[in-house]
Coordinates of C-alpha atoms in Angstrom, one line a residue:
Chain R
M1080 CA 173.6 143.5 42.0
D1081 CA 170.1 142.2 41.9
T1082 CA 169.0 141.5 38.4
E1083 CA 166.6 138.8 39.5
G1084 CA 164.5 140.9 41.9
T1085 CA 161.0 142.0 41.0
I1086 CA 160.3 145.7 40.5
L1087 CA 156.8 146.6 41.7
L1088 CA 155.3 149.6 39.8
V1089 CA 152.3 151.2 41.6
E1090 CA 150.7 153.4 38.9
D1091 CA 147.1 154.0 37.9
N1092 CA 147.8 155.9 34.7
E1093 CA 148.0 153.4 31.8
D1094 CA 150.1 155.7 29.7
D1095 CA 152.6 156.1 32.5
V1096 CA 152.7 152.3 32.9
F1097 CA 153.4 152.0 29.2
F1098 CA 156.2 154.6 29.2
M1099 CA 157.8 153.0 32.3
Q1100 CA 157.7 149.5 30.7
R1101 CA 159.3 150.9 27.6
A1102 CA 161.9 152.9 29.5
I1103 CA 162.9 149.9 31.6
K1104 CA 163.3 147.7 28.6
S1105 CA 165.2 150.5 26.7
V1106 CA 167.8 151.0 29.4
G1107 CA 168.3 147.2 29.7
I1108 CA 166.8 146.6 33.1
S1109 CA 166.1 142.9 33.0
N1110 CA 164.3 142.6 36.3
P1111 CA 160.7 141.3 36.1
L1112 CA 158.1 144.1 36.4
Q1113 CA 154.8 143.8 38.3
V1114 CA 152.2 146.5 38.0
V1115 CA 149.4 147.3 40.4
Q1116 CA 147.1 150.2 39.9
D1117 CA 146.0 151.4 43.3
G1118 CA 147.3 151.8 46.8
Q1119 CA 145.3 149.1 48.4
T1120 CA 146.4 146.5 45.9
A1121 CA 150.0 147.6 46.5
I1122 CA 149.6 146.9 50.2
D1123 CA 147.9 143.6 49.4
Y1124 CA 150.8 142.6 47.1
L1125 CA 153.4 143.5 49.7
N1126 CA 151.5 141.6 52.4
G1127 CA 151.1 138.7 50.1
S1128 CA 147.4 138.6 50.9
G1129 CA 144.7 137.1 48.6
E1130 CA 145.9 136.2 45.2
F1131 CA 149.3 137.6 46.0
A1132 CA 149.9 134.8 48.5
D1133 CA 151.5 132.9 45.6
R1134 CA 155.1 134.2 45.9
D1135 CA 156.3 132.3 42.9
K1136 CA 153.9 134.2 40.8
F1137 CA 154.1 137.5 42.7
P1138 CA 157.5 137.6 44.3
F1139 CA 158.3 140.1 47.1
P1140 CA 159.9 143.0 45.2
C1141 CA 163.4 144.4 45.6
L1142 CA 162.3 147.9 44.5
V1143 CA 158.9 149.7 44.5
L1144 CA 158.2 152.6 42.2
L1145 CA 155.3 154.4 43.9
D1146 CA 153.1 157.0 42.4
L1147 CA 151.6 159.2 45.2
K1148 CA 148.2 160.2 43.7
L1149 CA 146.5 156.8 43.6
P1150 CA 143.0 155.5 43.9
R1151 CA 141.7 153.7 47.1
K1152 CA 144.9 154.4 49.1
T1153 CA 147.3 157.2 48.4
G1154 CA 151.0 156.6 47.9
H1155 CA 151.6 158.2 51.3
E1156 CA 149.2 155.7 52.9
V1157 CA 151.0 152.9 51.2
L1158 CA 154.3 154.1 52.6
A1159 CA 153.0 154.5 56.1
A1160 CA 151.5 151.0 56.0
L1161 CA 154.6 149.2 54.7
R1162 CA 157.1 151.0 56.9
A1163 CA 155.0 149.9 59.9
Q1164 CA 155.9 146.3 59.0
K1165 CA 159.2 144.7 59.9
E1166 CA 159.5 142.8 56.6
C1167 CA 159.3 146.0 54.6
A1168 CA 161.7 148.1 56.7
A1169 CA 164.6 147.8 54.2
L1170 CA 162.4 147.7 51.1
V1171 CA 163.6 150.3 48.6
V1172 CA 160.7 152.6 47.8
I1173 CA 161.0 155.4 45.3
A1174 CA 158.3 157.9 45.0
L1175 CA 157.6 158.6 41.3
T1176 CA 155.1 161.4 41.0
T1177 CA 154.1 164.6 39.2
S1178 CA 153.9 166.6 42.5
R1179 CA 156.6 169.0 43.4
E1180 CA 154.6 170.3 46.4
A1181 CA 156.8 170.8 49.4
K1182 CA 154.2 169.2 51.5
D1183 CA 154.1 166.0 49.5
I1184 CA 157.9 165.8 49.4
A1185 CA 158.3 166.4 53.1
Q1186 CA 155.6 163.9 54.0
A1187 CA 157.0 161.2 51.8
Y1188 CA 160.4 161.5 53.4
Q1189 CA 158.9 161.5 56.9
L1190 CA 157.1 158.3 56.0
G1191 CA 160.5 156.8 55.0
V1192 CA 160.7 157.0 51.2
N1193 CA 164.2 156.2 49.9
A1194 CA 164.1 158.7 47.0
Y1195 CA 161.6 161.1 45.5
L1196 CA 161.6 161.5 41.7
V1197 CA 159.4 163.7 39.6
K1198 CA 158.0 162.1 36.5
P1199 CA 159.7 163.6 33.5
T1200 CA 157.5 164.7 30.6
S1201 CA 159.5 163.0 27.8
P1202 CA 160.3 159.3 27.3
T1203 CA 163.9 160.2 26.6
Q1204 CA 164.2 161.9 30.0
L1205 CA 162.4 159.0 31.6
M1206 CA 165.0 156.7 30.1
E1207 CA 167.8 158.9 31.5
M1208 CA 166.2 158.8 34.9
M1209 CA 165.7 155.0 34.8
T1210 CA 169.4 154.6 33.8
A1211 CA 170.3 156.4 37.0
V1212 CA 167.8 154.4 39.0
R1213 CA 169.3 151.2 37.7
N1214 CA 172.9 152.3 38.3
F1215 CA 172.3 153.4 41.9
W1216 CA 169.4 151.4 43.3
I1217 CA 169.8 148.1 41.4
T1218 CA 173.5 147.9 40.7
Y1219 CA 175.2 149.6 43.7
N1220 CA 172.7 149.9 46.5
I1221 CA 173.0 147.1 49.1
V1222 CA 170.0 146.1 51.1
E1223 CA 171.0 142.9 52.8
Chain B
M911 CA 131.7 191.2 71.2
K912 CA 131.9 191.8 74.9
S913 CA 128.5 192.2 76.7
R914 CA 127.7 195.8 77.6
N915 CA 126.2 196.8 80.9
V916 CA 124.0 199.7 79.9
A917 CA 123.2 200.6 83.5
I918 CA 126.8 201.1 84.3
E919 CA 127.5 203.0 81.1
E920 CA 124.6 205.4 81.9
S921 CA 125.5 205.9 85.5
I922 CA 127.3 208.8 87.2
L923 CA 130.3 208.2 89.5
V924 CA 129.9 210.6 92.4
L925 CA 132.6 211.6 94.9
A926 CA 131.2 214.3 97.1
P927 CA 132.4 215.4 100.5
T928 CA 130.4 213.9 103.3
G929 CA 127.8 215.9 105.0
A930 CA 124.9 218.0 103.8
D931 CA 126.4 218.9 100.5
G932 CA 127.0 215.3 99.4
A933 CA 123.6 214.3 100.5
N934 CA 122.1 217.2 98.6
V935 CA 123.9 216.3 95.4
R936 CA 122.8 212.6 95.6
T937 CA 119.1 213.5 96.3
L938 CA 119.2 216.0 93.5
L939 CA 120.5 213.4 91.0
A940 CA 118.1 210.8 92.2
N941 CA 115.2 213.1 91.8
A942 CA 116.2 214.0 88.3
G943 CA 116.2 210.3 87.4
F944 CA 120.0 209.8 87.2
E945 CA 121.7 206.6 88.3
A946 CA 124.4 207.7 90.8
R947 CA 127.2 205.4 92.0
P948 CA 128.8 206.9 95.1
C949 CA 132.5 206.4 95.5
R950 CA 134.5 206.2 98.7
D951 CA 137.6 208.0 97.5
L952 CA 139.6 208.7 94.4
D953 CA 141.0 205.1 94.2
D954 CA 137.4 203.9 94.2
V955 CA 136.6 206.3 91.4
C956 CA 139.5 204.9 89.4
A957 CA 138.4 201.3 90.0
Q958 CA 134.8 201.9 89.1
L959 CA 135.7 204.0 86.1
A960 CA 137.5 201.0 84.7
D961 CA 134.2 199.2 84.5
G962 CA 132.6 202.1 82.6
A963 CA 130.7 205.2 83.5
G964 CA 128.5 207.8 81.9
A965 CA 130.2 210.7 83.7
L966 CA 132.2 211.6 86.8
L967 CA 130.9 214.1 89.3
L968 CA 133.5 215.2 91.8
A969 CA 133.6 217.8 94.5
E970 CA 136.7 219.9 94.4
E971 CA 137.4 219.2 98.1
A972 CA 137.8 215.5 97.3
L973 CA 140.6 216.2 94.8
R974 CA 143.0 217.6 97.3
V975 CA 144.9 214.4 97.7
P976 CA 148.1 213.1 96.2
R977 CA 146.2 210.3 94.5
L978 CA 144.8 212.7 91.9
G979 CA 147.7 211.7 89.6
A980 CA 146.3 208.2 89.2
L981 CA 143.0 209.5 88.0
I982 CA 144.7 211.9 85.5
D983 CA 146.8 209.0 84.3
Q984 CA 143.7 206.9 83.8
L985 CA 142.0 209.7 81.9
Q986 CA 145.0 210.1 79.6
K987 CA 145.1 206.4 78.8
Q988 CA 141.5 206.2 77.5
P989 CA 141.0 204.5 74.1
S990 CA 140.6 206.8 71.1
W991 CA 136.8 206.7 71.2
S992 CA 136.6 207.6 74.8
D993 CA 136.6 211.0 76.5
V994 CA 134.6 210.6 79.7
P995 CA 133.0 213.8 80.9
L996 CA 134.2 215.1 84.2
I997 CA 132.2 217.6 86.2
V998 CA 133.8 219.2 89.2
I999 CA 131.8 221.2 91.8
T1000 CA 134.0 224.0 93.1
T1001 CA 133.5 226.8 95.5
G1002 CA 133.0 230.0 93.6
G1003 CA 133.4 233.6 94.7
D1004 CA 136.3 235.9 94.7
T1005 CA 138.0 234.8 97.8
T1006 CA 139.2 231.4 96.7
N1007 CA 140.5 230.2 93.4
A1008 CA 139.3 226.6 93.7
S1009 CA 138.0 226.6 90.1
V1010 CA 141.4 227.7 88.8
R1011 CA 143.1 225.1 90.9
A1012 CA 140.8 222.3 89.7
Y1013 CA 141.1 223.5 86.1
T1014 CA 144.9 223.7 86.3
A1015 CA 145.2 220.3 88.1
F1016 CA 143.6 218.4 85.2
G1017 CA 145.2 220.4 82.5
P1018 CA 144.3 219.3 78.9
S1019 CA 143.9 215.7 80.0
A1020 CA 140.2 215.8 81.0
N1021 CA 136.9 216.6 79.4
L1022 CA 136.3 219.0 82.2
T1023 CA 133.3 221.2 83.2
L1024 CA 133.3 223.3 86.3
V1025 CA 130.1 224.0 88.3
E1026 CA 130.6 226.7 90.9
R1027 CA 128.7 226.9 94.2
P1028 CA 126.2 228.2 94.8
F1029 CA 124.5 226.5 91.8
R1030 CA 120.8 226.0 91.0
A1031 CA 119.6 222.4 90.7
I1032 CA 118.7 222.9 87.1
T1033 CA 122.3 224.0 86.3
L1034 CA 123.7 220.7 87.6
I1035 CA 120.9 218.6 86.0
S1036 CA 121.4 220.1 82.6
T1037 CA 125.2 219.8 82.9
M1038 CA 124.9 216.1 83.8
R1039 CA 122.4 215.5 81.0
T1040 CA 124.7 217.1 78.4
A1041 CA 127.6 215.0 79.8
L1042 CA 125.6 211.8 79.6
R1043 CA 124.4 212.5 76.0
S1044 CA 127.9 213.1 74.8
R1045 CA 129.1 210.0 76.6
R1046 CA 126.3 207.9 75.0
R1047 CA 127.6 209.0 71.6
Q1048 CA 131.1 207.8 72.6
Y1049 CA 129.8 204.4 73.5
E1050 CA 128.0 204.3 70.2
V1051 CA 131.2 205.0 68.4
R1052 CA 132.9 202.2 70.4
D1053 CA 130.2 199.8 69.5
L1054 CA 130.4 200.8 65.8
L1055 CA 134.2 200.4 65.9
D1056 CA 133.8 196.9 67.4
Q1057 CA 131.2 195.9 64.8
L1058 CA 133.5 197.2 62.1
E1059 CA 136.5 195.3 63.4
E1060 CA 134.4 192.2 63.7
K1061 CA 133.2 192.7 60.1
V1062 CA 136.7 193.3 58.8
R1063 CA 137.9 190.1 60.6
E1064 CA 135.1 188.1 59.1
R1065 CA 135.6 189.4 55.6
T1066 CA 139.4 188.9 55.8
T1067 CA 138.9 185.4 56.8
R1068 CA 136.5 184.8 54.0
L1069 CA 138.8 186.4 51.5
E1070 CA 141.8 184.4 52.6
Q1071 CA 139.7 181.3 52.3
T1072 CA 138.6 182.2 48.8
V1073 CA 142.1 183.1 47.7
S1074 CA 143.5 179.8 49.0
E1075 CA 140.7 177.8 47.5
L1076 CA 141.4 179.5 44.1
E1077 CA 145.1 178.9 44.4
A1078 CA 144.5 175.2 45.3
F1079 CA 142.1 175.0 42.3
S1080 CA 144.5 176.5 39.8
Y1081 CA 147.2 174.3 41.2
S1082 CA 145.2 171.1 40.8
V1083 CA 143.9 172.0 37.4
S1084 CA 147.4 172.8 36.1
H1085 CA 148.6 169.6 37.7
D1086 CA 145.9 167.4 36.2
L1087 CA 146.6 169.0 32.8
R1088 CA 150.1 167.5 32.9
A1089 CA 149.1 163.8 32.8
P1090 CA 147.4 163.9 29.3
L1091 CA 150.0 166.3 28.2
R1092 CA 152.7 163.9 29.1
A1093 CA 151.0 161.2 27.2
M1094 CA 150.7 163.4 24.1
R1095 CA 154.3 164.4 24.3
G1096 CA 155.5 160.9 25.0
Y1097 CA 153.6 159.2 22.2
S1098 CA 154.6 161.8 19.6
E1099 CA 158.2 161.5 20.7
I1100 CA 158.1 157.7 20.5
L1101 CA 156.3 157.9 17.1
L1102 CA 158.9 160.2 15.8
Q1103 CA 161.7 157.9 17.0
E1104 CA 160.3 154.5 16.1
Y1105 CA 158.1 155.2 13.1
A1106 CA 160.3 157.8 11.3
P1107 CA 161.0 155.5 8.3
K1108 CA 157.2 155.0 7.8
L1109 CA 156.4 158.7 7.7
D1110 CA 156.9 160.9 4.7
Q1111 CA 158.4 164.4 5.1
T1112 CA 155.0 166.1 5.6
G1113 CA 153.9 163.5 8.2
A1114 CA 157.1 163.9 10.1
D1115 CA 156.7 167.7 10.0
Y1116 CA 153.2 167.5 11.4
L1117 CA 154.4 165.3 14.1
K1118 CA 157.2 167.6 15.0
R1119 CA 154.7 170.4 15.3
I1120 CA 152.5 168.4 17.6
L1121 CA 155.6 167.6 19.7
A1122 CA 156.7 171.3 19.7
A1123 CA 153.2 172.4 20.7
S1124 CA 153.0 169.9 23.5
E1125 CA 156.4 170.9 24.8
R1126 CA 155.3 174.6 24.8
L1127 CA 152.1 173.7 26.6
D1128 CA 154.1 171.7 29.1
R1129 CA 156.4 174.6 29.8
L1130 CA 153.4 176.8 30.3
V1131 CA 151.8 174.5 32.7
Q1132 CA 155.1 174.0 34.6
D1133 CA 155.5 177.7 34.8
I1134 CA 152.0 178.2 36.2
L1135 CA 152.7 175.5 38.8
R1136 CA 156.0 177.1 39.6
Y1137 CA 154.3 180.5 40.1
S1138 CA 151.6 178.8 42.2
R1139 CA 154.1 177.1 44.4
C1140 CA 156.0 180.4 44.7
A1141 CA 152.9 182.2 45.8
R1142 CA 151.8 179.5 48.3
E1143 CA 154.6 177.7 49.9
K1144 CA 156.1 178.7 53.2
I1145 CA 159.2 180.8 52.9
E1146 CA 161.8 180.9 55.6
C1147 CA 164.5 183.5 55.0
G1148 CA 168.2 183.4 56.1
P1149 CA 171.5 184.7 54.9
V1150 CA 172.3 183.8 51.3
N1151 CA 175.7 183.8 49.6
L1152 CA 174.8 185.0 46.1
E1153 CA 178.1 184.1 44.6
N1154 CA 177.7 180.4 45.4
L1155 CA 174.1 180.5 44.4
I1156 CA 174.8 182.1 41.0
G1157 CA 177.7 179.7 40.5
E1158 CA 175.3 176.8 41.0
V1159 CA 172.7 178.2 38.6
V1160 CA 175.2 179.0 35.9
G1161 CA 176.8 175.6 36.3
E1162 CA 173.6 173.8 35.9
Y1163 CA 172.5 175.2 32.6
P1164 CA 174.6 175.0 29.4
A1165 CA 172.7 178.0 28.1
F1166 CA 174.6 180.2 30.5
H1167 CA 178.1 179.0 29.6
P1168 CA 180.4 180.0 26.8
P1169 CA 180.0 179.9 23.8
N1170 CA 176.2 180.2 24.4
A1171 CA 176.5 183.1 26.8
E1172 CA 178.9 184.9 29.1
V1173 CA 177.9 185.5 32.7
V1174 CA 180.4 187.8 34.5
V1175 CA 180.0 188.1 38.3
A1176 CA 181.6 191.3 39.4
G1177 CA 182.3 190.2 43.0
P1178 CA 182.6 190.2 45.8
L1179 CA 178.8 190.1 46.1
L1180 CA 177.2 191.3 49.3
P1181 CA 175.2 188.6 51.1
V1182 CA 171.4 189.1 51.3
W1183 CA 168.6 187.9 53.6
G1184 CA 166.4 185.7 51.6
H1185 CA 165.0 182.2 50.8
S1186 CA 167.6 180.3 48.9
P1187 CA 165.3 178.1 46.7
S1188 CA 163.3 181.2 45.7
L1189 CA 166.4 183.1 44.9
T1190 CA 167.7 180.2 42.8
Q1191 CA 164.4 180.5 40.8
V1192 CA 164.7 184.3 40.6
I1193 CA 168.3 184.2 39.3
S1194 CA 167.6 181.4 36.9
N1195 CA 164.6 183.2 35.4
L1196 CA 166.5 186.5 35.1
L1197 CA 169.4 184.8 33.4
S1198 CA 167.1 182.9 31.1
N1199 CA 165.5 186.1 30.0
A1200 CA 168.8 187.8 29.6
V1201 CA 170.2 185.1 27.3
K1202 CA 166.9 184.8 25.4
F1203 CA 166.1 188.3 24.5
V1204 CA 169.1 189.2 22.4
R1205 CA 169.3 190.2 18.7
P1206 CA 169.8 187.1 16.6
G1207 CA 173.5 186.4 16.1
R1208 CA 174.6 188.3 19.1
A1209 CA 176.3 186.4 22.0
P1210 CA 174.5 187.2 25.3
K1211 CA 176.7 188.9 27.9
I1212 CA 175.4 189.4 31.5
K1213 CA 177.1 191.2 34.3
I1214 CA 176.0 190.7 37.9
W1215 CA 177.0 192.9 40.8
T1216 CA 175.6 194.2 44.1
E1217 CA 175.4 197.7 45.7
P1218 CA 174.6 198.6 49.3
A1219 CA 171.3 200.4 49.6
G1220 CA 170.9 201.5 53.2
S1221 CA 169.9 198.4 55.2
R1222 CA 169.3 196.6 52.0
V1223 CA 171.4 195.2 49.1
R1224 CA 170.6 195.8 45.5
V1225 CA 171.5 193.0 43.1
L1226 CA 171.8 194.0 39.5
F1227 CA 171.8 192.0 36.2
N1228 CA 172.9 194.0 33.2
D1229 CA 172.5 192.4 29.7
N1230 CA 173.2 193.3 26.1
G1231 CA 169.7 192.3 25.0
I1232 CA 167.1 194.0 22.9
G1233 CA 166.0 196.3 25.7
I1234 CA 162.6 197.4 26.9
A1235 CA 160.7 200.6 26.3
P1236 CA 160.0 202.6 29.5
E1237 CA 156.2 202.3 29.0
N1238 CA 156.6 198.6 29.4
F1239 CA 158.7 198.6 32.6
E1240 CA 155.7 197.6 34.8
K1241 CA 153.9 195.4 32.3
I1242 CA 156.7 192.9 32.0
F1243 CA 156.3 191.7 35.6
R1244 CA 152.7 190.9 35.1
M1245 CA 151.4 187.4 34.4
F1246 CA 151.1 186.4 30.7
E1247 CA 152.4 189.7 29.4
R1248 CA 154.6 189.2 26.4
L1249 CA 156.0 192.1 24.5
T1250 CA 157.7 190.4 21.6
P1251 CA 155.4 189.2 18.8
G1252 CA 154.6 185.6 18.0
N1253 CA 157.3 183.1 17.8
Q1254 CA 160.3 185.4 17.7
Y1255 CA 161.2 184.7 21.3
D1256 CA 159.9 181.6 22.9
G1257 CA 158.4 182.0 26.4
T1258 CA 155.4 181.6 28.5
G1259 CA 155.1 185.2 29.9
I1260 CA 155.3 183.9 33.4
G1261 CA 159.0 184.0 34.2
L1262 CA 159.1 187.5 35.4
A1263 CA 155.8 187.2 37.3
I1264 CA 157.5 184.4 39.2
V1265 CA 160.5 186.6 39.9
A1266 CA 158.2 189.4 41.1
K1267 CA 156.1 187.1 43.3
A1268 CA 159.2 185.5 44.8
I1269 CA 160.9 188.9 45.6
E1270 CA 157.6 190.2 47.0
R1271 CA 157.3 187.2 49.3
M1272 CA 160.9 187.7 50.6
G1273 CA 160.0 191.3 51.4
G1274 CA 162.0 192.8 48.6
T1275 CA 161.5 195.2 45.7
L1276 CA 162.4 194.9 42.1
G1277 CA 162.6 196.9 38.9
V1278 CA 164.3 197.4 35.6
D1279 CA 166.2 200.1 33.7
S1280 CA 166.5 199.8 30.0
V1281 CA 167.1 201.5 26.7
V1282 CA 165.7 199.9 23.6
G1283 CA 168.5 198.4 21.6
R1284 CA 171.1 198.9 24.4
G1285 CA 170.2 196.2 26.9
S1286 CA 168.5 196.1 30.2
T1287 CA 169.5 196.2 33.9
F1288 CA 167.1 194.2 36.1
W1289 CA 167.6 194.7 39.8
F1290 CA 166.1 193.5 43.1
E1291 CA 166.6 194.6 46.6
L1292 CA 166.6 192.4 49.7
P1293 CA 167.5 193.1 53.3
A1294 CA 171.3 192.8 53.9
A1295 CA 172.3 189.6 55.7

């Protein structure tokens, strides 16, 4: 059980960031949350480049919640970039997107996403989803 | 388009016996301004004919070989626009029946004209001219057909492009509508949960209306997206066990369980050839409609069974709902058609359009039988697995 690990949320929509922060708090996920708003920044964060070099301030995450439709670099590009690196091979990445397009889903799995979740429309449903994420990915899933 | 050799298409393939007669014919044609291509034998005629020709001029004597069958065969296999004129010079008079022989040999397979010896030069020249004129028309028809085909190909490509652009457009618009919608819905829900004590009755009521409207809009957008996916995504068909599939759909939604509804599967159900995810959508939409459109206070009851229909299987869904008037049987499968007024029955008017599109894409047919007040039987047919 990793309640210390940082969760990295890659999401450009401020409302969705707000709903996620609220849902995480409501379902009792105590892990610290970091938010980046575009794909390139997500890659920089994971690489620890630039300001993200300070790993005390920006710890390497234990879980990434990745939107797919993002500015600068898409979620798919982020996936491809991070799976190409040894350090990120076992990093749990969950796609969290509005797209149900078969193409997006297939591509995400090909690029090595761990799970593919479609954003629910209501905060209550989002809380249910995050409860499931907590139980499986944070409580039971073993990475190392 | 292939390049055309006009000289070849205007030329006459000549197979005349050697000697004076053959030389005469060639001189005669040359003097009249025709382009003659002499042939060695019947095989050579066949070979040169494949490249195109305005007409064939053969002497009857040259036909008395077993190879005639090959030429007849080739004449029969001409494309629909082509009927190459064939002129055969025969020996006339009462003593021989060369003309009859030639005529019989070709039968109905050839566009045949006989010229009997002795003939005047002008007879042969006018015959050849007529033949070449009609042949020219045939080539014109061929060119027009080619142009037409080319045009159809171009337009089809353009249409397909436009359709796919439109579909992509409608998809991305619907998709982009969902983000602000999610925010509206989310904030009103949170407001209602967290600020309820600070709102009076009227305020809470307004908020509930906003929430209900945003939920409706969300369902609408999601249905449009579902329809769009159903119309565009690749479908691969295989054998589908309907009993399992229906069991899964019914299991997933409480609306299809007692006491909300009773779904009876009159098994065993015949397996069909279809796309399992599309069929899940079809069954779930048909069941949703069946449980939705019932008289208030009545428990929905749905019976599902299959019937063999030749090489296909008909799957039927009978309900105890409000029924549909015959004049509306076709309307209900169209996008945004809703027959019930206002808010009596909640819906987007897309559910059955999705069903129709999915069935169409799996190569099936569908329909409905109904009596107002007595329920409906929706059915679809798919190939048997």
